[in-house]
Amino acid sequence: MTSFPDAIEHAVRIALVAAAESGSLSPLGDVSFVVERARNREHGDWATNVALVAAKQAGVAPRDLAALVVEHLPDLEYLAATDIAGPGFINFTLASDWYLEVLRTAAMGGPDHARGDSKGKERIQVEFVSSNPNGPLHIGHGRGGVIGDVIARALDYAGHPVSREYYYNDAGVQMDRYAASLEALYLQALGKDAEFPEDGYHGSYVEDWAGELVAEHGDAFVDLADRRDRIRQWGLDRAMRNIEETLELARIPFDVWFSETSLHEGGDVARSIDVLRERGYVFEDQGAVWFRTTDFGDEKNRVLVKSDGEYTYIAPDVAYHRDKFERGFDRVINVWGADHHGYIPRMKAAVDALGYDPDRLEIVINQMVNVNRAGEPVRMSMRAGEFISFRDVLEEVGADATRYTLAAFSPDTTINFDLEAAKTQSMDNPVYYLQYAHARMCSLERFAREQGVERLPIDEVDLTRLTDQAERAVLRQADRLGEEIAEAAARRAPHRIATYGTDFATAFHRFYAECRVVTDDPAVTQARLWLIEASKSVIQAVLGVLGLSAPESM
RNA sequence: GCCCCCGUAGCUCAGUGGACAGAGCAGGAGCCUUCUAAGCUCUUGGUCGGAGGUUCGAAUCCUUCCGGGGGCGCCA
């Protein structure tokens, strides 16, 4: 089957050569031009700027060059018209046959009809959330979670083998502080004398969980020699359970849960430092072991092993990234909050120093989320104790509206997440606009059935009865599905899918308003029922990649 | 001081080299005795933060300044 825009680009190149051979144009070298969808309907379906970019080299005015290209253009399937417009754009209008192909493909292929081919696609790991297992996820983790999840879903749809991974720091100092806090509260709850650690965790959840610990184990841990370790393990399990439950509520699945401790126990941390040392990037100074990241453009060198013999967080992270590449991923994407952006040069340096191309590690940074309630800021400090968790938000606002709010904006933009606005079932909340389109499609099909209208096999239906502009507009939008998701995946820009979904829903809602589906004309009714089937495929694909539910009625 | 993100309509944001800058909300005017009005149509509203530059062409790329947010540890 013909595929656009490739077919047009190919035809234009042929035309350039043909024009040169006919003597009306001096031969051009490699010309770099684009063929893209026209923004306005008056500009047809596809447009190329070839005449604008090549005019200077050809020594011909853009519009004249465009005319030469059009004149020598070979026959192209599905092409209905070419026009020269504006400063020298060539616009291509497709025949309605093309859109009936789009309809058949979408209607028969279901939501997966526009999935990309996996042939030759990079194997990609997406690592995200990766919150420390010492407390609930907050909204920032939630944003990273939704962004990583949608990127992974989009990559998968585009044809990439994808592995979704959660890395948890269950070793390290933060874990000690958390365990010590739990331990102190546990002992205090049992009436024992215990001092709360100065750098302990103050969240009210710590108190709640210490209470659970007492309820579960009573004073069984009090006199144990390995009390702290037992409590640490219990606390780890408790936190992980909370995190897993929250992610499940948010519909964010993972393929691999990777433990930092496993790196230490497997000797990978020490081994990775050895690798760096062998490659000449390690030195000792003031009793500490240093990684010469400045060799790779970092602003200063970084400590791997502190003078007290403890690893810094960098050491296991080096080991972890080495492990990722040893597992054979072509590309590794990490989704981090903006507060970690300064860490990128270090991590890139590590990958480089280990002998891997640092470009294979990509970091997607997402900006902060401010939580408001009816315009008033909600305090978000972990330390202050009172903070609204991601789970609280999911439970209050619902997974659909929460996910949409976190996915619909560019990761580069700071989000002001207003709980009241997100809960409102209005157009402040475009998630309903998308879902309503789906519910409407289902409702139309139900109504047809209730009226005794049976949809005939598509081969027996005259799709050429779809002649309304609104019908064609739906199919024009439907045609974009595959490339929009692929583009969103390639740019790591999940919000593009939400934008596209809104465009599609708009076209559908307009169709609904313009065209009555169940009519006195059975042929038209049949054709429109198939248009709805195709539309369902598209909207379900969009909702699926965004991880939103597709309600059959609202 | 250095680094990252943002600055586009009253508000929240799309648009990162193309053709008159878009959407939703808010404001104004219409559309339900036949398929869901969580919808549709029309309309008001913009020096794309400022100034230079590159280009046939700049909201988009470069420089610089201004404003807002975040980050710069032998913490993670």
mmCIF file of C-alpha atoms in Angstrom, chain A residues 110-365:
data_model
loop_
_atom_site.group_PDB
_atom_site.id
_atom_site.type_symbol
_atom_site.label_atom_id
_atom_site.label_comp_id
_atom_site.label_asym_id
_atom_site.label_seq_id
_atom_site.Cartn_x
_atom_site.Cartn_y
_atom_site.Cartn_z
ATOM 1 C CA GLY A 110 -8.824 -2.267 15.852
ATOM 2 C CA PRO A 111 -6.879 -0.011 18.234
ATOM 3 C CA ASP A 112 -3.615 -1.656 17.175
ATOM 4 C CA HIS A 113 -4.051 -0.944 13.477
ATOM 5 C CA ALA A 114 -1.458 1.836 13.499
ATOM 6 C CA ARG A 115 1.144 0.029 15.568
ATOM 7 C CA GLY A 116 4.674 0.357 14.282
ATOM 8 C CA ASP A 117 6.726 -2.458 12.872
ATOM 9 C CA SER A 118 9.225 -3.819 15.375
ATOM 10 C CA LYS A 119 11.748 -4.569 12.667
ATOM 11 C CA GLY A 120 15.015 -2.787 13.329
ATOM 12 C CA LYS A 121 13.615 -0.866 16.302
ATOM 13 C CA GLU A 122 15.858 -0.085 19.242
ATOM 14 C CA ARG A 123 15.437 -2.152 22.382
ATOM 15 C CA ILE A 124 14.688 0.432 25.010
ATOM 16 C CA GLN A 125 14.621 0.395 28.757
ATOM 17 C CA VAL A 126 12.603 3.069 30.499
ATOM 18 C CA GLU A 127 13.477 3.524 34.135
ATOM 19 C CA PHE A 128 11.162 5.745 36.103
ATOM 20 C CA VAL A 129 9.651 6.587 39.482
ATOM 21 C CA SER A 130 12.532 4.819 41.277
ATOM 22 C CA SER A 131 11.547 6.458 44.531
ATOM 23 C CA ASN A 132 13.392 5.479 47.666
ATOM 24 C CA PRO A 133 11.447 2.806 49.549
ATOM 25 C CA ASN A 134 11.065 4.795 52.712
ATOM 26 C CA GLY A 135 7.736 6.507 52.270
ATOM 27 C CA PRO A 136 4.748 7.083 50.022
ATOM 28 C CA LEU A 137 5.086 8.504 46.534
ATOM 29 C CA HIS A 138 4.388 12.193 46.228
ATOM 30 C CA ILE A 139 2.871 13.968 43.259
ATOM 31 C CA GLY A 140 6.283 14.567 41.688
ATOM 32 C CA HIS A 141 6.896 10.831 41.597
ATOM 33 C CA GLY A 142 3.424 10.543 40.149
ATOM 34 C CA ARG A 143 4.279 12.875 37.320
ATOM 35 C CA GLY A 144 7.465 11.004 36.535
ATOM 36 C CA GLY A 145 5.473 7.800 36.764
ATOM 37 C CA VAL A 146 2.819 8.883 34.306
ATOM 38 C CA ILE A 147 5.363 10.389 31.925
ATOM 39 C CA GLY A 148 7.513 7.264 31.995
ATOM 40 C CA ASP A 149 4.479 5.061 31.642
ATOM 41 C CA VAL A 150 3.087 6.926 28.650
ATOM 42 C CA ILE A 151 6.507 7.089 26.997
ATOM 43 C CA ALA A 152 6.813 3.331 27.475
ATOM 44 C CA ARG A 153 3.315 2.718 26.115
ATOM 45 C CA ALA A 154 3.992 4.977 23.145
ATOM 46 C CA LEU A 155 7.342 3.329 22.410
ATOM 47 C CA ASP A 156 5.659 -0.028 22.572
ATOM 48 C CA TYR A 157 2.940 1.121 20.195
ATOM 49 C CA ALA A 158 5.600 2.476 17.857
ATOM 50 C CA GLY A 159 7.107 -0.996 17.715
ATOM 51 C CA HIS A 160 9.982 -0.844 20.189
ATOM 52 C CA PRO A 161 10.694 -3.707 22.545
ATOM 53 C CA VAL A 162 10.367 -1.909 25.875
ATOM 54 C CA SER A 163 11.309 -2.851 29.402
ATOM 55 C CA ARG A 164 9.931 -0.767 32.264
ATOM 56 C CA GLU A 165 12.054 -0.685 35.342
ATOM 57 C CA TYR A 166 11.851 0.603 38.896
ATOM 58 C CA TYR A 167 15.146 0.945 40.728
ATOM 59 C CA TYR A 168 14.903 1.213 44.481
ATOM 60 C CA ASN A 169 17.631 2.367 46.831
ATOM 61 C CA ASP A 170 17.186 -0.129 49.625
ATOM 62 C CA ALA A 171 20.792 0.230 50.799
ATOM 63 C CA GLY A 172 22.198 3.606 51.753
ATOM 64 C CA VAL A 173 21.883 6.258 54.404
ATOM 65 C CA GLN A 174 18.312 7.300 53.740
ATOM 66 C CA MET A 175 17.204 3.767 54.469
ATOM 67 C CA ASP A 176 19.100 3.862 57.771
ATOM 68 C CA ARG A 177 17.395 7.065 58.810
ATOM 69 C CA TYR A 178 14.029 5.666 57.909
ATOM 70 C CA ALA A 179 14.688 2.446 59.842
ATOM 71 C CA ALA A 180 15.967 4.380 62.851
ATOM 72 C CA SER A 181 12.846 6.545 62.797
ATOM 73 C CA LEU A 182 10.560 3.546 62.676
ATOM 74 C CA GLU A 183 12.537 1.881 65.413
ATOM 75 C CA ALA A 184 12.313 4.873 67.719
ATOM 76 C CA LEU A 185 8.576 5.246 67.223
ATOM 77 C CA TYR A 186 8.112 1.517 67.649
ATOM 78 C CA LEU A 187 9.940 1.506 70.967
ATOM 79 C CA GLN A 188 8.183 4.631 72.158
ATOM 80 C CA ALA A 189 4.833 3.098 71.320
ATOM 81 C CA LEU A 190 5.715 0.198 73.554
ATOM 82 C CA GLY A 191 6.589 2.537 76.373
ATOM 83 C CA LYS A 192 10.333 2.086 76.009
ATOM 84 C CA ASP A 193 12.810 4.858 76.304
ATOM 85 C CA ALA A 194 13.962 5.752 72.808
ATOM 86 C CA GLU A 195 15.126 8.977 71.295
ATOM 87 C CA PHE A 196 13.877 9.978 67.881
ATOM 88 C CA PRO A 197 16.889 10.477 65.564
ATOM 89 C CA GLU A 198 17.745 14.064 64.830
ATOM 90 C CA ASP A 199 17.786 13.506 61.080
ATOM 91 C CA GLY A 200 14.807 11.144 61.219
ATOM 92 C CA TYR A 201 11.705 11.004 59.075
ATOM 93 C CA HIS A 202 8.819 13.046 60.418
ATOM 94 C CA GLY A 203 5.989 12.213 58.075
ATOM 95 C CA SER A 204 2.796 11.129 59.769
ATOM 96 C CA TYR A 205 3.001 7.966 57.689
ATOM 97 C CA VAL A 206 6.034 6.922 59.739
ATOM 98 C CA GLU A 207 3.920 7.073 62.872
ATOM 99 C CA ASP A 208 1.139 5.138 61.157
ATOM 100 C CA TRP A 209 3.494 2.465 59.989
ATOM 101 C CA ALA A 210 5.218 2.217 63.362
ATOM 102 C CA GLY A 211 1.745 1.644 64.779
ATOM 103 C CA GLU A 212 1.177 -1.135 62.260
ATOM 104 C CA LEU A 213 4.481 -2.654 63.236
ATOM 105 C CA VAL A 214 3.368 -2.757 66.855
ATOM 106 C CA ALA A 215 0.002 -4.206 65.878
ATOM 107 C CA GLU A 216 1.651 -6.898 63.776
ATOM 108 C CA HIS A 217 4.553 -7.906 65.954
ATOM 109 C CA GLY A 218 3.856 -6.525 69.404
ATOM 110 C CA ASP A 219 7.070 -6.328 71.371
ATOM 111 C CA ALA A 220 8.632 -9.292 69.576
ATOM 112 C CA PHE A 221 11.376 -7.114 68.059
ATOM 113 C CA VAL A 222 12.341 -5.239 71.214
ATOM 114 C CA ASP A 223 14.989 -7.546 72.557
ATOM 115 C CA LEU A 224 16.320 -8.891 69.287
ATOM 116 C CA ALA A 225 20.014 -8.335 68.658
ATOM 117 C CA ASP A 226 19.277 -7.552 65.009
ATOM 118 C CA ARG A 227 16.288 -5.371 65.870
ATOM 119 C CA ARG A 228 17.273 -2.507 63.582
ATOM 120 C CA ASP A 229 17.775 -4.831 60.619
ATOM 121 C CA ARG A 230 14.481 -6.581 61.207
ATOM 122 C CA ILE A 231 12.694 -3.248 61.391
ATOM 123 C CA ARG A 232 14.521 -2.012 58.325
ATOM 124 C CA GLN A 233 13.331 -5.073 56.405
ATOM 125 C CA TRP A 234 9.792 -4.671 57.682
ATOM 126 C CA GLY A 235 9.862 -0.981 56.795
ATOM 127 C CA LEU A 236 11.178 -1.736 53.320
ATOM 128 C CA ASP A 237 8.383 -4.218 52.694
ATOM 129 C CA ARG A 238 5.813 -1.814 54.070
ATOM 130 C CA ALA A 239 6.970 1.066 51.918
ATOM 131 C CA MET A 240 7.236 -1.081 48.816
ATOM 132 C CA ARG A 241 3.757 -2.400 49.368
ATOM 133 C CA ASN A 242 2.450 1.141 49.588
ATOM 134 C CA ILE A 243 4.332 2.137 46.456
ATOM 135 C CA GLU A 244 3.138 -0.891 44.499
ATOM 136 C CA GLU A 245 -0.465 -0.298 45.534
ATOM 137 C CA THR A 246 -0.214 3.330 44.523
ATOM 138 C CA LEU A 247 1.274 2.501 41.144
ATOM 139 C CA GLU A 248 -1.399 -0.071 40.555
ATOM 140 C CA LEU A 249 -4.071 2.522 41.319
ATOM 141 C CA ALA A 250 -2.360 4.765 38.805
ATOM 142 C CA ARG A 251 -2.185 1.936 36.239
ATOM 143 C CA ILE A 252 1.580 2.103 36.061
ATOM 144 C CA PRO A 253 3.019 -1.386 35.641
ATOM 145 C CA PHE A 254 6.668 -2.416 35.786
ATOM 146 C CA ASP A 255 8.513 -5.329 34.266
ATOM 147 C CA VAL A 256 11.526 -5.237 36.546
ATOM 148 C CA TRP A 257 11.984 -4.114 40.142
ATOM 149 C CA PHE A 258 15.696 -3.651 40.640
ATOM 150 C CA SER A 259 17.214 -3.565 44.100
ATOM 151 C CA GLU A 260 20.325 -1.579 44.943
ATOM 152 C CA THR A 261 21.191 -4.149 47.572
ATOM 153 C CA SER A 262 21.414 -6.805 44.894
ATOM 154 C CA LEU A 263 24.232 -4.819 43.306
ATOM 155 C CA HIS A 264 26.178 -4.691 46.544
ATOM 156 C CA GLU A 265 25.616 -8.342 47.316
ATOM 157 C CA GLY A 266 26.561 -9.413 43.814
ATOM 158 C CA GLY A 267 29.818 -7.482 44.040
ATOM 159 C CA ASP A 268 28.853 -5.279 41.127
ATOM 160 C CA VAL A 269 29.591 -2.023 42.908
ATOM 161 C CA ALA A 270 33.194 -2.948 43.674
ATOM 162 C CA ARG A 271 33.595 -4.443 40.219
ATOM 163 C CA SER A 272 32.342 -1.294 38.510
ATOM 164 C CA ILE A 273 34.833 0.831 40.397
ATOM 165 C CA ASP A 274 37.526 -1.603 39.291
ATOM 166 C CA VAL A 275 36.438 -1.137 35.710
ATOM 167 C CA LEU A 276 36.668 2.629 36.052
ATOM 168 C CA ARG A 277 40.074 2.243 37.687
ATOM 169 C CA GLU A 278 41.355 -0.021 34.908
ATOM 170 C CA ARG A 279 40.243 2.519 32.392
ATOM 171 C CA GLY A 280 42.147 5.213 34.248
ATOM 172 C CA TYR A 281 39.388 7.355 35.668
ATOM 173 C CA VAL A 282 39.876 6.695 39.371
ATOM 174 C CA PHE A 283 42.285 8.346 41.801
ATOM 175 C CA GLU A 284 42.652 8.690 45.550
ATOM 176 C CA ASP A 285 42.810 11.919 47.463
ATOM 177 C CA GLN A 286 42.338 12.834 51.128
ATOM 178 C CA GLY A 287 41.496 9.264 51.935
ATOM 179 C CA ALA A 288 38.617 9.102 49.463
ATOM 180 C CA VAL A 289 38.308 7.359 46.108
ATOM 181 C CA TRP A 290 37.448 9.769 43.314
ATOM 182 C CA PHE A 291 35.975 9.455 39.844
ATOM 183 C CA ARG A 292 37.572 11.877 37.397
ATOM 184 C CA THR A 293 34.325 13.008 35.776
ATOM 185 C CA THR A 294 35.983 16.241 34.662
ATOM 186 C CA ASP A 295 37.534 14.178 31.865
ATOM 187 C CA PHE A 296 34.026 14.080 30.465
ATOM 188 C CA GLY A 297 33.081 17.700 30.953
ATOM 189 C CA ASP A 298 31.705 17.562 34.474
ATOM 190 C CA GLU A 299 32.464 20.701 36.474
ATOM 191 C CA LYS A 300 34.254 18.849 39.269
ATOM 192 C CA ASN A 301 35.382 15.354 40.174
ATOM 193 C CA ARG A 302 33.117 13.153 42.277
ATOM 194 C CA VAL A 303 33.726 10.933 45.246
ATOM 195 C CA LEU A 304 32.925 7.229 44.833
ATOM 196 C CA VAL A 305 34.111 5.977 48.221
ATOM 197 C CA LYS A 306 34.122 8.339 51.160
ATOM 198 C CA SER A 307 37.091 8.560 53.485
ATOM 199 C CA ASP A 308 35.127 6.533 56.018
ATOM 200 C CA GLY A 309 34.982 3.679 53.530
ATOM 201 C CA GLU A 310 31.300 4.073 52.667
ATOM 202 C CA TYR A 311 30.172 4.356 49.084
ATOM 203 C CA THR A 312 28.523 7.542 47.936
ATOM 204 C CA TYR A 313 25.299 7.176 45.952
ATOM 205 C CA ILE A 314 27.305 7.512 42.756
ATOM 206 C CA ALA A 315 29.059 4.179 43.186
ATOM 207 C CA PRO A 316 25.995 1.939 43.032
ATOM 208 C CA ASP A 317 24.522 4.146 40.331
ATOM 209 C CA VAL A 318 27.595 3.516 38.186
ATOM 210 C CA ALA A 319 27.175 -0.202 38.804
ATOM 211 C CA TYR A 320 23.496 -0.001 38.015
ATOM 212 C CA HIS A 321 24.018 1.744 34.695
ATOM 213 C CA ARG A 322 26.762 -0.684 33.796
ATOM 214 C CA ASP A 323 24.301 -3.462 34.477
ATOM 215 C CA LYS A 324 21.704 -1.855 32.232
ATOM 216 C CA PHE A 325 24.043 -1.744 29.267
ATOM 217 C CA GLU A 326 25.343 -5.225 29.949
ATOM 218 C CA ARG A 327 21.769 -6.398 29.630
ATOM 219 C CA GLY A 328 21.935 -5.329 26.013
ATOM 220 C CA PHE A 329 19.554 -2.402 25.723
ATOM 221 C CA ASP A 330 20.215 -0.219 22.714
ATOM 222 C CA ARG A 331 18.963 2.750 24.619
ATOM 223 C CA VAL A 332 18.288 3.563 28.214
ATOM 224 C CA ILE A 333 15.865 6.311 29.206
ATOM 225 C CA ASN A 334 15.726 7.646 32.752
ATOM 226 C CA VAL A 335 12.858 9.856 33.836
ATOM 227 C CA TRP A 336 13.993 12.237 36.555
ATOM 228 C CA GLY A 337 12.578 15.205 38.394
ATOM 229 C CA ALA A 338 14.056 18.627 37.717
ATOM 230 C CA ASP A 339 15.856 18.576 41.042
ATOM 231 C CA HIS A 340 18.183 15.926 39.598
ATOM 232 C CA HIS A 341 19.168 17.731 36.439
ATOM 233 C CA GLY A 342 22.609 18.568 37.828
ATOM 234 C CA TYR A 343 23.278 14.870 38.096
ATOM 235 C CA ILE A 344 23.116 14.286 34.329
ATOM 236 C CA PRO A 345 26.747 15.135 33.496
ATOM 237 C CA ARG A 346 27.932 12.743 36.209
ATOM 238 C CA MET A 347 25.853 9.869 34.934
ATOM 239 C CA LYS A 348 26.764 10.528 31.319
ATOM 240 C CA ALA A 349 30.403 10.619 32.380
ATOM 241 C CA ALA A 350 29.980 7.275 34.105
ATOM 242 C CA VAL A 351 28.490 5.646 31.039
ATOM 243 C CA ASP A 352 31.204 7.144 28.867
ATOM 244 C CA ALA A 353 33.938 6.056 31.251
ATOM 245 C CA LEU A 354 32.565 2.542 31.283
ATOM 246 C CA GLY A 355 33.070 2.454 27.553
ATOM 247 C CA TYR A 356 29.524 2.954 26.336
ATOM 248 C CA ASP A 357 28.317 5.701 24.057
ATOM 249 C CA PRO A 358 26.842 8.278 26.459
ATOM 250 C CA ASP A 359 24.184 9.172 23.904
ATOM 251 C CA ARG A 360 22.628 5.802 24.555
ATOM 252 C CA LEU A 361 21.657 7.126 27.978
ATOM 253 C CA GLU A 362 18.867 9.638 27.748
ATOM 254 C CA ILE A 363 17.478 11.594 30.640
ATOM 255 C CA VAL A 364 13.948 12.962 30.473
ATOM 256 C CA ILE A 365 13.638 15.745 33.017
#
